[in-house]
mmCIF file with all atom_site columns, C-alpha atoms in Angstrom:
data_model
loop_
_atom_site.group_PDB
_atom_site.id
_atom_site.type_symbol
_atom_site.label_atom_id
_atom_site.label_alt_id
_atom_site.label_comp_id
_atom_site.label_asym_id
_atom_site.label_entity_id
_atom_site.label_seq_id
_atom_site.pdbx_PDB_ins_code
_atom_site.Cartn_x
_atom_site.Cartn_y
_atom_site.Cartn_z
_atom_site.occupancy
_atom_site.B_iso_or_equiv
_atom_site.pdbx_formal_charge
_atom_site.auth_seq_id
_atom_site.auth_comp_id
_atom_site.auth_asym_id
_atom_site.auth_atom_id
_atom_site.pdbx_PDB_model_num
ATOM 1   C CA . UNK A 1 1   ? 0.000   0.000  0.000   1.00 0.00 ? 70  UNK A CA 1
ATOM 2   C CA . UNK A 1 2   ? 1.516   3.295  -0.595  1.00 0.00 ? 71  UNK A CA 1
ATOM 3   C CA . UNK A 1 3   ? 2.489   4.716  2.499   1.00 0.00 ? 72  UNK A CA 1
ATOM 4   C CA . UNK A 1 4   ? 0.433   8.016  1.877   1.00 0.00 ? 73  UNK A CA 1
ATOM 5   C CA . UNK A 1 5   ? -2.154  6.280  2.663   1.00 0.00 ? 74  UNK A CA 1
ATOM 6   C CA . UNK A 1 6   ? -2.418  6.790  6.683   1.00 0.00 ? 75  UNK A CA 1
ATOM 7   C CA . UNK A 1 7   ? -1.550  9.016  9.439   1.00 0.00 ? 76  UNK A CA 1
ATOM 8   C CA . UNK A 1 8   ? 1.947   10.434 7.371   1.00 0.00 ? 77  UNK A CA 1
ATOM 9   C CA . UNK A 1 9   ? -0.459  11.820 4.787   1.00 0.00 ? 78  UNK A CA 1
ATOM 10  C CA . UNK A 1 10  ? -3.933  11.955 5.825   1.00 0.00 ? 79  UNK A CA 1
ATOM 11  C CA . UNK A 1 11  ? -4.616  14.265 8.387   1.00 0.00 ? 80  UNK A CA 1
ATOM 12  C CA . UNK A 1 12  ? -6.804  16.792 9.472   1.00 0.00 ? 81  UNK A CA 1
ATOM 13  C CA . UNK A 1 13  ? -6.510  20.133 7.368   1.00 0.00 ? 82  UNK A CA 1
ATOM 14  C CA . UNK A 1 14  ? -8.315  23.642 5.809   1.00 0.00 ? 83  UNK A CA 1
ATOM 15  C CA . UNK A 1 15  ? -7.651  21.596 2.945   1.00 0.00 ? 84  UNK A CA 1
ATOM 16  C CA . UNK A 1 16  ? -5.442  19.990 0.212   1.00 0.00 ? 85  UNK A CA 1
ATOM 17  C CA . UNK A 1 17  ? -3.428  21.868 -2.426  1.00 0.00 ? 86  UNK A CA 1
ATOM 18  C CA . UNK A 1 18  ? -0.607  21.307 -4.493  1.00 0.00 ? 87  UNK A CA 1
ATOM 19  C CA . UNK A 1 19  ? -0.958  20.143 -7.959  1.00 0.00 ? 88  UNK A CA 1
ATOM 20  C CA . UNK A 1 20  ? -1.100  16.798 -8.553  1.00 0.00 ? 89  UNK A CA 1
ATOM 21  C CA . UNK A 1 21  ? -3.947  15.392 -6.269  1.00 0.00 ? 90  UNK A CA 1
ATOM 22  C CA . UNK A 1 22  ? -6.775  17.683 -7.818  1.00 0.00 ? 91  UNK A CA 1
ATOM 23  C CA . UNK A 1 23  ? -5.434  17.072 -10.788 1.00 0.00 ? 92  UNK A CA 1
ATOM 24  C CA . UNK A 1 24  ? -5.356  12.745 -10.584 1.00 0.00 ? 93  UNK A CA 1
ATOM 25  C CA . UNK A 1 25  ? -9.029  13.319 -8.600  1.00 0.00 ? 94  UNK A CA 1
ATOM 26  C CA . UNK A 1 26  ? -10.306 15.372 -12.111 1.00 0.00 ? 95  UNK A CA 1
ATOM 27  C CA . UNK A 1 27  ? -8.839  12.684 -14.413 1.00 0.00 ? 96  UNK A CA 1
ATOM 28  C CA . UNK A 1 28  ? -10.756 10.267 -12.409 1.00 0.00 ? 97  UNK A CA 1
ATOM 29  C CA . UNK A 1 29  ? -13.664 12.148 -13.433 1.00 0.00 ? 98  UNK A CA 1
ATOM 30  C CA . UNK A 1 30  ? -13.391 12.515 -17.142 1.00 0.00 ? 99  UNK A CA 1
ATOM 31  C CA . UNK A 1 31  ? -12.263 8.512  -16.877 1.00 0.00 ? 100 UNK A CA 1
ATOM 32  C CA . UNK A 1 32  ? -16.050 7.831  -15.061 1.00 0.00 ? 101 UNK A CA 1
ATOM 33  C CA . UNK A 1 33  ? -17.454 10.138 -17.439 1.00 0.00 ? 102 UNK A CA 1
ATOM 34  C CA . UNK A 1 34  ? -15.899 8.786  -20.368 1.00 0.00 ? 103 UNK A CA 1
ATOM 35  C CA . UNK A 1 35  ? -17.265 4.881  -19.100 1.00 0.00 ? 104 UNK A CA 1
ATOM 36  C CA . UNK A 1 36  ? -20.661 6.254  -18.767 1.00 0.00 ? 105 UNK A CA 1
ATOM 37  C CA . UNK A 1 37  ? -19.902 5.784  -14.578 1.00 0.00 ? 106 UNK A CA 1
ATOM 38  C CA . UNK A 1 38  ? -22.003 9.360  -14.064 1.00 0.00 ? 107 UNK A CA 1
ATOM 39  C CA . UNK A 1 39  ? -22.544 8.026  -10.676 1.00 0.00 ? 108 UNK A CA 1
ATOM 40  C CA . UNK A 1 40  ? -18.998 7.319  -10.256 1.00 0.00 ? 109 UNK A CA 1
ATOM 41  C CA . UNK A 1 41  ? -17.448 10.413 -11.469 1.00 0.00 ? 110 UNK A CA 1
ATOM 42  C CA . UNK A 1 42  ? -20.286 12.605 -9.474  1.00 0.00 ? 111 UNK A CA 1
ATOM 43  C CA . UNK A 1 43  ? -18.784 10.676 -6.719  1.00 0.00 ? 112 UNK A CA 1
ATOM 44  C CA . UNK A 1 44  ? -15.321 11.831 -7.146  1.00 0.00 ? 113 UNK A CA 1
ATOM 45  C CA . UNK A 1 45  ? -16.038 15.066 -8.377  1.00 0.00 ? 114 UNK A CA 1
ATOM 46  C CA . UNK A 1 46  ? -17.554 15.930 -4.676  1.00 0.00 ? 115 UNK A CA 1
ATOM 47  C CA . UNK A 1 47  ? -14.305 15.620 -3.368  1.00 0.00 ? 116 UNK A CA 1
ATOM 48  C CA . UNK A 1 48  ? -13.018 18.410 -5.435  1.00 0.00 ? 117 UNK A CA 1
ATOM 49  C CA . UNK A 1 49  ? -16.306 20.873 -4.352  1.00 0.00 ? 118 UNK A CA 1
ATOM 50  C CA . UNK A 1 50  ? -15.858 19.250 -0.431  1.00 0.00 ? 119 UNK A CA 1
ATOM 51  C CA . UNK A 1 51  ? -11.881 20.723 -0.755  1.00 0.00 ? 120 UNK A CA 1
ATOM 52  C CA . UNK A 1 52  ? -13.559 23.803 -1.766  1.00 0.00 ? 121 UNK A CA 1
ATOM 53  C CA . UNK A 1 53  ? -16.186 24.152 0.632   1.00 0.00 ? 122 UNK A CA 1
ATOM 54  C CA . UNK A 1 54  ? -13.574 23.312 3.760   1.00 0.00 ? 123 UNK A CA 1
ATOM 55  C CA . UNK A 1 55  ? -12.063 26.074 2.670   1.00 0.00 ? 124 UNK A CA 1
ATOM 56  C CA . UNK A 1 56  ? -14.677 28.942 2.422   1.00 0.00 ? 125 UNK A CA 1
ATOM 57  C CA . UNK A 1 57  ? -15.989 27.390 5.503   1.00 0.00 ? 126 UNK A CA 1
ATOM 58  C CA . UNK A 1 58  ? -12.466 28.103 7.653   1.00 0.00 ? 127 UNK A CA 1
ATOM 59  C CA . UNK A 1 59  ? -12.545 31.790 6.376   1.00 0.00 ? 128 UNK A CA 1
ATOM 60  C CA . UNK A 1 60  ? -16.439 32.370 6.769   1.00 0.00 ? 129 UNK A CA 1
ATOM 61  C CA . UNK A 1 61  ? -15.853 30.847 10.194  1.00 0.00 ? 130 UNK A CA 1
ATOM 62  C CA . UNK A 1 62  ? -12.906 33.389 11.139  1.00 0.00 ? 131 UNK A CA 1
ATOM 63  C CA . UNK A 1 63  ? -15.380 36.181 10.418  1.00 0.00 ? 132 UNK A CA 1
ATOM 64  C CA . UNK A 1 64  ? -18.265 34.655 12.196  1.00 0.00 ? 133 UNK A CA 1
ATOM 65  C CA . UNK A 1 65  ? -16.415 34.025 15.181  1.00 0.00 ? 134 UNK A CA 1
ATOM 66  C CA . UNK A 1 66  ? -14.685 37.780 15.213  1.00 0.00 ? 135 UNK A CA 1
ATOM 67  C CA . UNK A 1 67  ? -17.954 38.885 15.925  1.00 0.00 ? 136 UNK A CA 1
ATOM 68  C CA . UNK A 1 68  ? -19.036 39.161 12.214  1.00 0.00 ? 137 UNK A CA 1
ATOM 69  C CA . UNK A 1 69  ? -16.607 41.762 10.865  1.00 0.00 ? 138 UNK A CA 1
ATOM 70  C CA . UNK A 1 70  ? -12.814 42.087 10.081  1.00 0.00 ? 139 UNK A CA 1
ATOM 71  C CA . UNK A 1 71  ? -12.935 45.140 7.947   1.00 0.00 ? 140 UNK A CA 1
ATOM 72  C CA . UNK A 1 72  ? -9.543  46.914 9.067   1.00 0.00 ? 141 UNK A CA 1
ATOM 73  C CA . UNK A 1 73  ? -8.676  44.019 11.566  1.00 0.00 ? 142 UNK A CA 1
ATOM 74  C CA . UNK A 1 74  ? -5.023  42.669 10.942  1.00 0.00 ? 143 UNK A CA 1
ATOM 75  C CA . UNK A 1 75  ? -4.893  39.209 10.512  1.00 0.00 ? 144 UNK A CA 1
ATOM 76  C CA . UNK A 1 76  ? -1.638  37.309 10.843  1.00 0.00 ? 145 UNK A CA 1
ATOM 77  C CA . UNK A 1 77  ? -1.441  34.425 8.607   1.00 0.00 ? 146 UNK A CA 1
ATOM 78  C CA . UNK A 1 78  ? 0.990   31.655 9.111   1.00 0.00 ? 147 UNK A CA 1
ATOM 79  C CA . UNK A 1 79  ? 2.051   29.623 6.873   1.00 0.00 ? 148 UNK A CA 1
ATOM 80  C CA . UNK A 1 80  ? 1.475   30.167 2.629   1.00 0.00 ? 149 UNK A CA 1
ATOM 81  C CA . UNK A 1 81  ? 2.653   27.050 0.775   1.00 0.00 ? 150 UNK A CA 1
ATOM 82  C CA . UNK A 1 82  ? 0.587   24.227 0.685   1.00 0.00 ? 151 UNK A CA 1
ATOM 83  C CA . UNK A 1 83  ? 2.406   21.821 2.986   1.00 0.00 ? 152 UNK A CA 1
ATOM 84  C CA . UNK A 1 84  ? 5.342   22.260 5.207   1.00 0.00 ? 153 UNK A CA 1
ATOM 85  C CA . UNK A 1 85  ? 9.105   21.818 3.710   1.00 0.00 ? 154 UNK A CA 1
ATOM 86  C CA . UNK A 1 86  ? 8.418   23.176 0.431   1.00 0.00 ? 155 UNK A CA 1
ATOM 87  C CA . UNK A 1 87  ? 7.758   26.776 -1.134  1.00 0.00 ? 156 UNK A CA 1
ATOM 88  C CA . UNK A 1 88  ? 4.894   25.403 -3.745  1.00 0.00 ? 157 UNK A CA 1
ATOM 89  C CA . UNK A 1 89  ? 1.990   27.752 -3.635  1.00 0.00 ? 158 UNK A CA 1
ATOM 90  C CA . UNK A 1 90  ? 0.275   26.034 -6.338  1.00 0.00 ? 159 UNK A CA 1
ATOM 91  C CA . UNK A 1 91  ? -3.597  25.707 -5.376  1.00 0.00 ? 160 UNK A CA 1
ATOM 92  C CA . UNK A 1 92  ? -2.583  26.469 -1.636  1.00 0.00 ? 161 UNK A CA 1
ATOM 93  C CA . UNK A 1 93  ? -5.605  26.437 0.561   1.00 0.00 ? 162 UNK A CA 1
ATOM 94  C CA . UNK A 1 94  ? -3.835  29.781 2.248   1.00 0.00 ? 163 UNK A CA 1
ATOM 95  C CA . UNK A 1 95  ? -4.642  31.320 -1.149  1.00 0.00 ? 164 UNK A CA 1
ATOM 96  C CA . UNK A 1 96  ? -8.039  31.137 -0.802  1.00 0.00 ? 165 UNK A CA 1
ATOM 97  C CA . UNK A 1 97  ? -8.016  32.183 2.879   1.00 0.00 ? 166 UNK A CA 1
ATOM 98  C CA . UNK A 1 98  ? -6.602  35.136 1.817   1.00 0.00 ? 167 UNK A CA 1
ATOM 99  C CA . UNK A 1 99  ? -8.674  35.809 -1.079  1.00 0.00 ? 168 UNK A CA 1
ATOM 100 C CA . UNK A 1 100 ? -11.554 35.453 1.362   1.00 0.00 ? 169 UNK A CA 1
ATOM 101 C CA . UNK A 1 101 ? -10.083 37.901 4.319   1.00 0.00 ? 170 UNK A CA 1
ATOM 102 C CA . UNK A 1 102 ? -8.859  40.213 1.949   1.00 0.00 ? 171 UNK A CA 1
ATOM 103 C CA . UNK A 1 103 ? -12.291 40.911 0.205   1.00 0.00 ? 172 UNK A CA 1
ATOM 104 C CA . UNK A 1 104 ? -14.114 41.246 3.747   1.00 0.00 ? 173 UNK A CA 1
ATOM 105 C CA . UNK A 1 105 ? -11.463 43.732 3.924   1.00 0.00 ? 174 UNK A CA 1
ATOM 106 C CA . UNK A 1 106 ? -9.264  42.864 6.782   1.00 0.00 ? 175 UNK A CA 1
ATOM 107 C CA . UNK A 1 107 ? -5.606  44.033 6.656   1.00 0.00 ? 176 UNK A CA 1
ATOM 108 C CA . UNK A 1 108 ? -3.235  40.273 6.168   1.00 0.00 ? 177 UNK A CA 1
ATOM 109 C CA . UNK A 1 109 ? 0.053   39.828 7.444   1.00 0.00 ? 178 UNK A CA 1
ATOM 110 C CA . UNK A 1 110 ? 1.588   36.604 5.820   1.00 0.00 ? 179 UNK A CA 1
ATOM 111 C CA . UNK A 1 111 ? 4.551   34.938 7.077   1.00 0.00 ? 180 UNK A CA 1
ATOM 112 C CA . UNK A 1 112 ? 5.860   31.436 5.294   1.00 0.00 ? 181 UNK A CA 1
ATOM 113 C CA . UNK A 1 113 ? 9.719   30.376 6.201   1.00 0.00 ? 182 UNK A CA 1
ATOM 114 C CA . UNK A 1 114 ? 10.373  29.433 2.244   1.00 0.00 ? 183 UNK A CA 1
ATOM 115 C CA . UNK A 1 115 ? 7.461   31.336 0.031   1.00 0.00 ? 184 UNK A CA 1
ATOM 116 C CA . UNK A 1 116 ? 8.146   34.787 -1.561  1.00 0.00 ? 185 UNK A CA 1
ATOM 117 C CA . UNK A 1 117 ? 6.041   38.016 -2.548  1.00 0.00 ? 186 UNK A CA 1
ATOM 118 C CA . UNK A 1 118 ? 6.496   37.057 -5.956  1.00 0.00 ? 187 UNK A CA 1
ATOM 119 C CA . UNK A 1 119 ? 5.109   33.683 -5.977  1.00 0.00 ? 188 UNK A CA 1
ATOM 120 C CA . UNK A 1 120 ? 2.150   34.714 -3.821  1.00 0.00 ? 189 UNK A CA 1
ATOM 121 C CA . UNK A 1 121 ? 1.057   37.206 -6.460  1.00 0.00 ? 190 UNK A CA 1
ATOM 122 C CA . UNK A 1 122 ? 1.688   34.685 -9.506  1.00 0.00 ? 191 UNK A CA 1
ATOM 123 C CA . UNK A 1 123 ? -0.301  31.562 -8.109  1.00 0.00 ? 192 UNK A CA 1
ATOM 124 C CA . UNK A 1 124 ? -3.287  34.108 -6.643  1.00 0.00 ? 193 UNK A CA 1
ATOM 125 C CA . UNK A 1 125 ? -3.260  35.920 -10.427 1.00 0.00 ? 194 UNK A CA 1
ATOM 126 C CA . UNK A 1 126 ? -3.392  32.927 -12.397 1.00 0.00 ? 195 UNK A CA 1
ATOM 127 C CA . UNK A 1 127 ? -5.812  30.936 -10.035 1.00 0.00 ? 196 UNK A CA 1
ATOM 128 C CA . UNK A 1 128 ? -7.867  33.329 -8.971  1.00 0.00 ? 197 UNK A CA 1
ATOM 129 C CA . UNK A 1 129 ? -7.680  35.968 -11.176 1.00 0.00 ? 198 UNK A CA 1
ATOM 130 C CA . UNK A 1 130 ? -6.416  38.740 -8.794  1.00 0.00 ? 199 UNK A CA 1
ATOM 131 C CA . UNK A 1 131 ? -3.443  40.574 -8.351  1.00 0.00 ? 200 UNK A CA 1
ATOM 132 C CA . UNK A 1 132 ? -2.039  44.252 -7.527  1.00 0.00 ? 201 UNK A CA 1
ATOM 133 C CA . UNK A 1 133 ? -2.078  45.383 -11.081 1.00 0.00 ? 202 UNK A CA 1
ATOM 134 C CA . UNK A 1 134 ? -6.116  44.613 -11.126 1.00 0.00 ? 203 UNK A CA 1
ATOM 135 C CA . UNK A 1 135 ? -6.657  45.692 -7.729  1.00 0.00 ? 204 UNK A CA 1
ATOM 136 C CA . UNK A 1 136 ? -3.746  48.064 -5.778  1.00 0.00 ? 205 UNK A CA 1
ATOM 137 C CA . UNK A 1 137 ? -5.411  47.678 -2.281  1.00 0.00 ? 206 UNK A CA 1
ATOM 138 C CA . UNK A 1 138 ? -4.321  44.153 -2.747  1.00 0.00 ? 207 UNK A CA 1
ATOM 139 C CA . UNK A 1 139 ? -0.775  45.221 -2.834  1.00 0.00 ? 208 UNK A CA 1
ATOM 140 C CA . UNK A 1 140 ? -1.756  47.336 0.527   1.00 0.00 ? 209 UNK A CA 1
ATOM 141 C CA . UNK A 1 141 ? -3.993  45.323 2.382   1.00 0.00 ? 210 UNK A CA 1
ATOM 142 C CA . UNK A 1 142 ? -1.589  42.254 2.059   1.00 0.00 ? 211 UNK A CA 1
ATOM 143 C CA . UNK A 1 143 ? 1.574   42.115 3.518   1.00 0.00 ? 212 UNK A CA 1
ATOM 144 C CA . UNK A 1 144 ? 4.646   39.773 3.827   1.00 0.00 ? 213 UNK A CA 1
ATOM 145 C CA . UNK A 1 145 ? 6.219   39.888 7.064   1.00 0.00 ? 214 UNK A CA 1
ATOM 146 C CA . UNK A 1 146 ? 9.818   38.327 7.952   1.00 0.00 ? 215 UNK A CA 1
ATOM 147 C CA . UNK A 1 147 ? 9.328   36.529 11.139  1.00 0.00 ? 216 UNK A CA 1
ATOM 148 C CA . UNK A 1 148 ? 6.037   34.510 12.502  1.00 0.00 ? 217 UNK A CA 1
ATOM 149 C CA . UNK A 1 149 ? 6.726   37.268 15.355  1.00 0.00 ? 218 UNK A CA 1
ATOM 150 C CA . UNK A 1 150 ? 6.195   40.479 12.969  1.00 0.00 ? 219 UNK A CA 1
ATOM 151 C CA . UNK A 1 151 ? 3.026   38.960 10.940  1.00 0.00 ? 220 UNK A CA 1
ATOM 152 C CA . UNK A 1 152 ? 1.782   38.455 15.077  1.00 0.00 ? 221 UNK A CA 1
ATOM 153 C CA . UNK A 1 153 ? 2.457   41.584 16.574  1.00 0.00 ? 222 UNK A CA 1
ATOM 154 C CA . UNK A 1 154 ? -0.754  43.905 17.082  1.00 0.00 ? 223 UNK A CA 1
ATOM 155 C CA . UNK A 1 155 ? -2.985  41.354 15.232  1.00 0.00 ? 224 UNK A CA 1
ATOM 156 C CA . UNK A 1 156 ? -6.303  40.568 16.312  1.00 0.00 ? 225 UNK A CA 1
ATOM 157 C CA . UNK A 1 157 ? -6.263  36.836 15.087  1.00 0.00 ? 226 UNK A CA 1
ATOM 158 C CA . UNK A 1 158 ? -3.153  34.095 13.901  1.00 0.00 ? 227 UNK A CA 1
ATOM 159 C CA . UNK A 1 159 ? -4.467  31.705 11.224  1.00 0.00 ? 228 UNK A CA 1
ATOM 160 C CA . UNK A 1 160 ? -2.284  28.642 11.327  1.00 0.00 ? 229 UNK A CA 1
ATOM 161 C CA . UNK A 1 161 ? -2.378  27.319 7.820   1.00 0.00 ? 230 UNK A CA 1
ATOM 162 C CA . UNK A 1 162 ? 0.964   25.252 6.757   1.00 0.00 ? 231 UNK A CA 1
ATOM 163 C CA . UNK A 1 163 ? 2.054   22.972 9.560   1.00 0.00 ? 232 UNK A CA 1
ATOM 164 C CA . UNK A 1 164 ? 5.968   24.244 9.844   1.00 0.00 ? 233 UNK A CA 1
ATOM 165 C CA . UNK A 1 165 ? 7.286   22.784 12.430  1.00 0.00 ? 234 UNK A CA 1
ATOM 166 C CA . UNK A 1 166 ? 8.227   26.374 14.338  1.00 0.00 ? 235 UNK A CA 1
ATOM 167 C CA . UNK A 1 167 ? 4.974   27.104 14.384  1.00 0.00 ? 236 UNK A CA 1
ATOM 168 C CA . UNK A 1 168 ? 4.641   24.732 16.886  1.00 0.00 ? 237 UNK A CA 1
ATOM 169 C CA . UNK A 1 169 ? 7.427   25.987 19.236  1.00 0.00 ? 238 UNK A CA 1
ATOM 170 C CA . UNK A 1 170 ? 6.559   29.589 19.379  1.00 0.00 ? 239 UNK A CA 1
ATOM 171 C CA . UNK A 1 171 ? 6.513   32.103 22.593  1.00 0.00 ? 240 UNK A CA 1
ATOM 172 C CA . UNK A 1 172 ? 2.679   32.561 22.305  1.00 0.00 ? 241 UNK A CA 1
ATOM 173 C CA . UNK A 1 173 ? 3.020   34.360 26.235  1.00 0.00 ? 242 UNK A CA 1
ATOM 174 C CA . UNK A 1 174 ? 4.697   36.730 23.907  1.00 0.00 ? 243 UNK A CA 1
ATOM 175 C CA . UNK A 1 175 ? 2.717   36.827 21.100  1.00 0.00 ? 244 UNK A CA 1
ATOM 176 C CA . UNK A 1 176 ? -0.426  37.008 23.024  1.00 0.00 ? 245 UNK A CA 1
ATOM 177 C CA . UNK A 1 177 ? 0.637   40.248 25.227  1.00 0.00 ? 246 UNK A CA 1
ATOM 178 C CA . UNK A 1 178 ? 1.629   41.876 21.837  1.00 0.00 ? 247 UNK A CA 1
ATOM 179 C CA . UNK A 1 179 ? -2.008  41.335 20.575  1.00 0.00 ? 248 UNK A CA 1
ATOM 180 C CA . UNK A 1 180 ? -5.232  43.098 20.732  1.00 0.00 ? 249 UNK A CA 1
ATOM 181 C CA . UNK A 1 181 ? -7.520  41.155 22.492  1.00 0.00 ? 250 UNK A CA 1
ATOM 182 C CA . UNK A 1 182 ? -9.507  39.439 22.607  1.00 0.00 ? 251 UNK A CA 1
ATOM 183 C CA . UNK A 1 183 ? -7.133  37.380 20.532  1.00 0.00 ? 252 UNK A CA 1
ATOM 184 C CA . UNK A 1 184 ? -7.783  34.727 18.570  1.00 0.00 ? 253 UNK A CA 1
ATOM 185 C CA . UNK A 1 185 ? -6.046  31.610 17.136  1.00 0.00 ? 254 UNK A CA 1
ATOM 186 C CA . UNK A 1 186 ? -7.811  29.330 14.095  1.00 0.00 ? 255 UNK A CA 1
ATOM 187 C CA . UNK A 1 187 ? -5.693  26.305 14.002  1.00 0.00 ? 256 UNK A CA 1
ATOM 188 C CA . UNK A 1 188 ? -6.081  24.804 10.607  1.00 0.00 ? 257 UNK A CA 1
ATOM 189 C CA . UNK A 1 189 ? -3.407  22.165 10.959  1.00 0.00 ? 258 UNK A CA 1
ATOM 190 C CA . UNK A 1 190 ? -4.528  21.122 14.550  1.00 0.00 ? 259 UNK A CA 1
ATOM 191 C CA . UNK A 1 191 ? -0.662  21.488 15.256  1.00 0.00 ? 260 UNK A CA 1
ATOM 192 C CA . UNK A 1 192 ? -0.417  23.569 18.731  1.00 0.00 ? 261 UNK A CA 1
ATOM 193 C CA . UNK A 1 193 ? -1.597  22.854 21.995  1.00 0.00 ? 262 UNK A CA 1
ATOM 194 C CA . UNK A 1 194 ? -4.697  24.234 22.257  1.00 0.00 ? 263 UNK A CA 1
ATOM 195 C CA . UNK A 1 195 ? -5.082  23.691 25.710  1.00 0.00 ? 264 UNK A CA 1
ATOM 196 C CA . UNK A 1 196 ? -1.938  25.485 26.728  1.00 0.00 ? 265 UNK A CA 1
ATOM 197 C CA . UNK A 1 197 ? -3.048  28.676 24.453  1.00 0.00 ? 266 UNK A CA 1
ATOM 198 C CA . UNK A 1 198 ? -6.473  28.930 26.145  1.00 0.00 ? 267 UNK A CA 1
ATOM 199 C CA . UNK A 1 199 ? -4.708  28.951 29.398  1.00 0.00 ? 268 UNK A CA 1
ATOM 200 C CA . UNK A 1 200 ? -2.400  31.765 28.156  1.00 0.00 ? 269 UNK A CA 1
ATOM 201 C CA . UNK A 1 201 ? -5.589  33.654 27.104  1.00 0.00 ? 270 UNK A CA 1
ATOM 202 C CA . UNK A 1 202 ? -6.225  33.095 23.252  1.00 0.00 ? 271 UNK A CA 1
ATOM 203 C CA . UNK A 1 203 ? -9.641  32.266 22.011  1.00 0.00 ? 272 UNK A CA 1
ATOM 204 C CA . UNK A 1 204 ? -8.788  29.024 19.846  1.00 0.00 ? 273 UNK A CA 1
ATOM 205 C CA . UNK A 1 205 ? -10.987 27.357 17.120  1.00 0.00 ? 274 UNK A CA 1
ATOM 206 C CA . UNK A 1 206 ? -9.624  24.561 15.450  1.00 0.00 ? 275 UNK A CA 1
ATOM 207 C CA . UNK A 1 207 ? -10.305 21.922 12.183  1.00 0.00 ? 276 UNK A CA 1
ATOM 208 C CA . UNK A 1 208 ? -12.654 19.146 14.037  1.00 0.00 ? 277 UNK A CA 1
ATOM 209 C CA . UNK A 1 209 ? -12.723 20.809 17.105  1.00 0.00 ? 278 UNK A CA 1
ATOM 210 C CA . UNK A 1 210 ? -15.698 21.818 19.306  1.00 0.00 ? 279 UNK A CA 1
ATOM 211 C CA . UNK A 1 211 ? -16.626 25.449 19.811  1.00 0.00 ? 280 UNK A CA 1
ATOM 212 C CA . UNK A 1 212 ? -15.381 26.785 22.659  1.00 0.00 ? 281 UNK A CA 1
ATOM 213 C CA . UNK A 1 213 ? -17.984 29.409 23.313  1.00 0.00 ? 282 UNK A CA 1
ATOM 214 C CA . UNK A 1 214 ? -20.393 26.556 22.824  1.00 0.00 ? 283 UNK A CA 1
ATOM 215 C CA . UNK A 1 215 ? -18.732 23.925 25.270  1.00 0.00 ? 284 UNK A CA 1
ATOM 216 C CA . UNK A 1 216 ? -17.026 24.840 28.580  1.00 0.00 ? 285 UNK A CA 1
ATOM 217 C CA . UNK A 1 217 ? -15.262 21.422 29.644  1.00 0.00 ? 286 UNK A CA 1
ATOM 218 C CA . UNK A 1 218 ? -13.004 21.571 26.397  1.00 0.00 ? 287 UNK A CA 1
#
């Protein structure tokens, strides 16, 4: 069995990106298609729009739990390429985050160890069709920052969206007193101790995890 398959690869996310899995999952569907397996390739196809609704849903939820509004919040987002150890940007779930944020017009600090200005502005043009030249507040409202720390500082919320492994080792104690508060983390790698951060203050939402304005044993 290929060893993808299982707790190295398959884990709890906003989403998949990269490439080559949307891409094998669409050739699946033409194949159904092709065969007359409608049923089959509907099948397969709802894994694509499922990929796509995980991700509006993680933005839409930011917003909803920021009591409705981030217009002029700054929102640090860590993490930009699509998995950890690489700087591919290529259908990146952050992408789409960002997209999302940026049009409910929050200001986005974006901080990835390996992925540059450059790339971010290529992949978000030619996959979404935006990009400074269309729209300049984009080039404004968006900014790269050089350290997890910076993107942090006087931010109202931390997205956690690539699972480096510095993310997880962080002085949040630090990060939280530079905040505005309330302050909120939206773990969407399920990486950090959420536990720990609550303790330290932050309001923390994460992938699969219950509310915790909803449930007070968490």
């Amino acid at each position: 069995m290929d060893d993808r398959i299982g707790k190295r690869f398959l884990q709890a996310s906003v989403g998949f990106g990269g490439s080559c899995f949307q891409k094998d999952i669409l050739n699946l569907v033409y194949l159904c298609e092709t065969y007359g397996l409608h049923e089959c390739a509907e099948y397969w196809n709802q894994v694509i729009v499922m990929n796509d609704y995980q991700k509006k849903r993680f933005s839409e939820k930011m917003v909803a739990k920021m009591f409705n509004t981030v217009t002029g919040k700054k929102i640090a987002i860590l993490g930009y390429a699509f998995k950890k150890d690489t700087g591919d940007v290529r259908e990146t779930p952050s992408m789409f985050v960002v997209r999302d944020l940026f049009a409910e017009g929050a200001e986005i600090h974006v901080y990835d160890p390996q992925v540059s200005r450059e790339d971010m502005w290529y992949e978000m043009a030619y996959t979404c069709g935006i990009s400074p030249d269309k729209d300049p507040k984009l080039d404004q409202n968006v900014i790269t920052s050089e350290s997890a720390l910076a993107a942090c500082e006087g931010s109202h919320s931390i997205a956690v969206l690539t699972e480096w492994d510095e993310f997880k080792t962080l002085d949040y104690e630090k990060i939280y007193a530079s905040m505005a508060k309330p302050a909120f983390i939206f773990d969407g790698r399920n990486i950090l101790d959420h536990d720990k951060l609550r303790d330290i203050g932050f309001e923390v939402h994460a992938i699969g995890k219950p509310d915790p304005n909803t449930f007070d044993d968490l």
